[in-house]
C-alpha positions as MATLAB code, in Angstrom:
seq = 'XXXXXXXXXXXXXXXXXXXXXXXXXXXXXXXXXXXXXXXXXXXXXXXXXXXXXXXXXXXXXXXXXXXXXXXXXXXXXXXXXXXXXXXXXXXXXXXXXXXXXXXXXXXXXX';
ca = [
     -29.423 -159.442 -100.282;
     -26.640 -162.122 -101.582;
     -23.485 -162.045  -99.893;
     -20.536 -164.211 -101.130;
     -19.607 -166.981  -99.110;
     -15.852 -165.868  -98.861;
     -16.701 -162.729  -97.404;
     -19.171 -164.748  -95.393;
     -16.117 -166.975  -94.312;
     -14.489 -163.763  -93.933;
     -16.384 -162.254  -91.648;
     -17.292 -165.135  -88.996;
     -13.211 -165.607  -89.028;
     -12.920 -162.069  -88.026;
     -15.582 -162.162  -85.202;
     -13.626 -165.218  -83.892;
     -10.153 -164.014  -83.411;
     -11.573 -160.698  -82.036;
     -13.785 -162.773  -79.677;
     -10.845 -164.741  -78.517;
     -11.269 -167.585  -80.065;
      -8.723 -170.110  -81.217;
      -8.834 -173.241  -82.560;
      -5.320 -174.305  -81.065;
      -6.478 -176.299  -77.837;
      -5.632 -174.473  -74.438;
      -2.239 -175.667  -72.218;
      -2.799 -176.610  -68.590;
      -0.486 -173.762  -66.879;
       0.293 -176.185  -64.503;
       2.223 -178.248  -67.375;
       4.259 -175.839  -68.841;
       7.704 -175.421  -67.387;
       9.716 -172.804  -67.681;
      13.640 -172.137  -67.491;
      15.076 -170.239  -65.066;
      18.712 -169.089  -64.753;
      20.552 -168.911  -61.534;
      24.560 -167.468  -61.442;
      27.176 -168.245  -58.788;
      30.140 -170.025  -56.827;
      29.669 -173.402  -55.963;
      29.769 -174.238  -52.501;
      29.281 -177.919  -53.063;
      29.197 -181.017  -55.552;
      27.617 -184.328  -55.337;
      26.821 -187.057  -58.348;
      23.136 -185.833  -56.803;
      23.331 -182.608  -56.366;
      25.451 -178.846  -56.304;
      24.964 -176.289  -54.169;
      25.376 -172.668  -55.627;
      26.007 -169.477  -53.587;
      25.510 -165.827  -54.791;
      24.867 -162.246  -53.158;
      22.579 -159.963  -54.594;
      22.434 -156.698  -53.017;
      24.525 -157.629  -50.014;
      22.646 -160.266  -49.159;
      23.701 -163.936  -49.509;
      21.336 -166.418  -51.551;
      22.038 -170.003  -51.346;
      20.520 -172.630  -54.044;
      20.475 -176.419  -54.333;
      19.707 -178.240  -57.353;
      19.284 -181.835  -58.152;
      21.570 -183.216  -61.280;
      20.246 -186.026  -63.256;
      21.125 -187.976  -65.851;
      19.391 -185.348  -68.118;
      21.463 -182.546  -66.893;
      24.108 -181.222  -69.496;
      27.335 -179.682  -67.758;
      29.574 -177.553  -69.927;
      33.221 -177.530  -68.164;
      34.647 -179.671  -64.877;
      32.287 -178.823  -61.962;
      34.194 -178.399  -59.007;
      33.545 -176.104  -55.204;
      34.552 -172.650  -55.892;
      34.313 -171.945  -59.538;
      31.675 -169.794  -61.270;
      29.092 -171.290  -63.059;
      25.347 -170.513  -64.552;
      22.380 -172.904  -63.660;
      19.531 -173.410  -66.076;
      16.890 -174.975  -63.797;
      13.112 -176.006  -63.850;
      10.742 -176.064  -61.019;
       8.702 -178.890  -60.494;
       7.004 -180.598  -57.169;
      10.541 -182.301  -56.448;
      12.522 -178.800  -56.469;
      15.049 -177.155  -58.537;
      16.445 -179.675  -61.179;
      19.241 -178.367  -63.096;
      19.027 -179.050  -67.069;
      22.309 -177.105  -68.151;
      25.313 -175.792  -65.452;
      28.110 -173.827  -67.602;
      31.141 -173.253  -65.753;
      32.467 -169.760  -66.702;
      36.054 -169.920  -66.537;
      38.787 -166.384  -65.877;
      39.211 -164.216  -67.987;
      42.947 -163.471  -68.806;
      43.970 -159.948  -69.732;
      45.857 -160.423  -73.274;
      48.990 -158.970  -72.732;
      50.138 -155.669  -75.017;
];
């Protein structure tokens, strides 16, 4: 029996992705970082570091994350105005990458 050698091709690249193969090479898990948001008031500012409070469900969650020179902040960071925290995790802690500060809303007038 003669069978073509695209179908040939055809059929061991079948077999492989149904086996699981994959010819992209496999990621250590523990090198992959992943962003993680965190929304609140901030309690406190350093050049080092803020400190961001929220309660979820009545109870009152309290965050610190290091600021680097690699950390983008969209607004004037001061205590007591809301902001959103894009962080990683890595063996030093939480290191903020992006901190928006979400200004008031103002009712337009009718």
């Amino acid at each position: 029996m003669y069978v073509q050698p695209t179908v040939l091709g055809l059929v061991f690249c079948l077999l492989a992705v149904s086996s699981g193969l994959d010819a992209r090479p496999q990621q250590d898990s523990g090198s992959q970082q992943t962003d993680t948001f965190f929304a609140g008031t901030v309690l406190e500012t350093t050049t080092a570091k803020v400190v961001v409070s929220r309660v979820v469900l009545g109870k009152t969650e309290k965050r610190e994350f290091r600021v680097t020179s690699g950390t983008k902040v969209e607004g004037r960071l001061r205590a007591k105005v809301r902001v959103t925290v894009r962080y990683i995790t890595d063996d030093d802690g939480d290191t903020a990458t992006l901190i928006i500060v979400r200004t008031a809303q103002q009712l337009k007038p009718k």
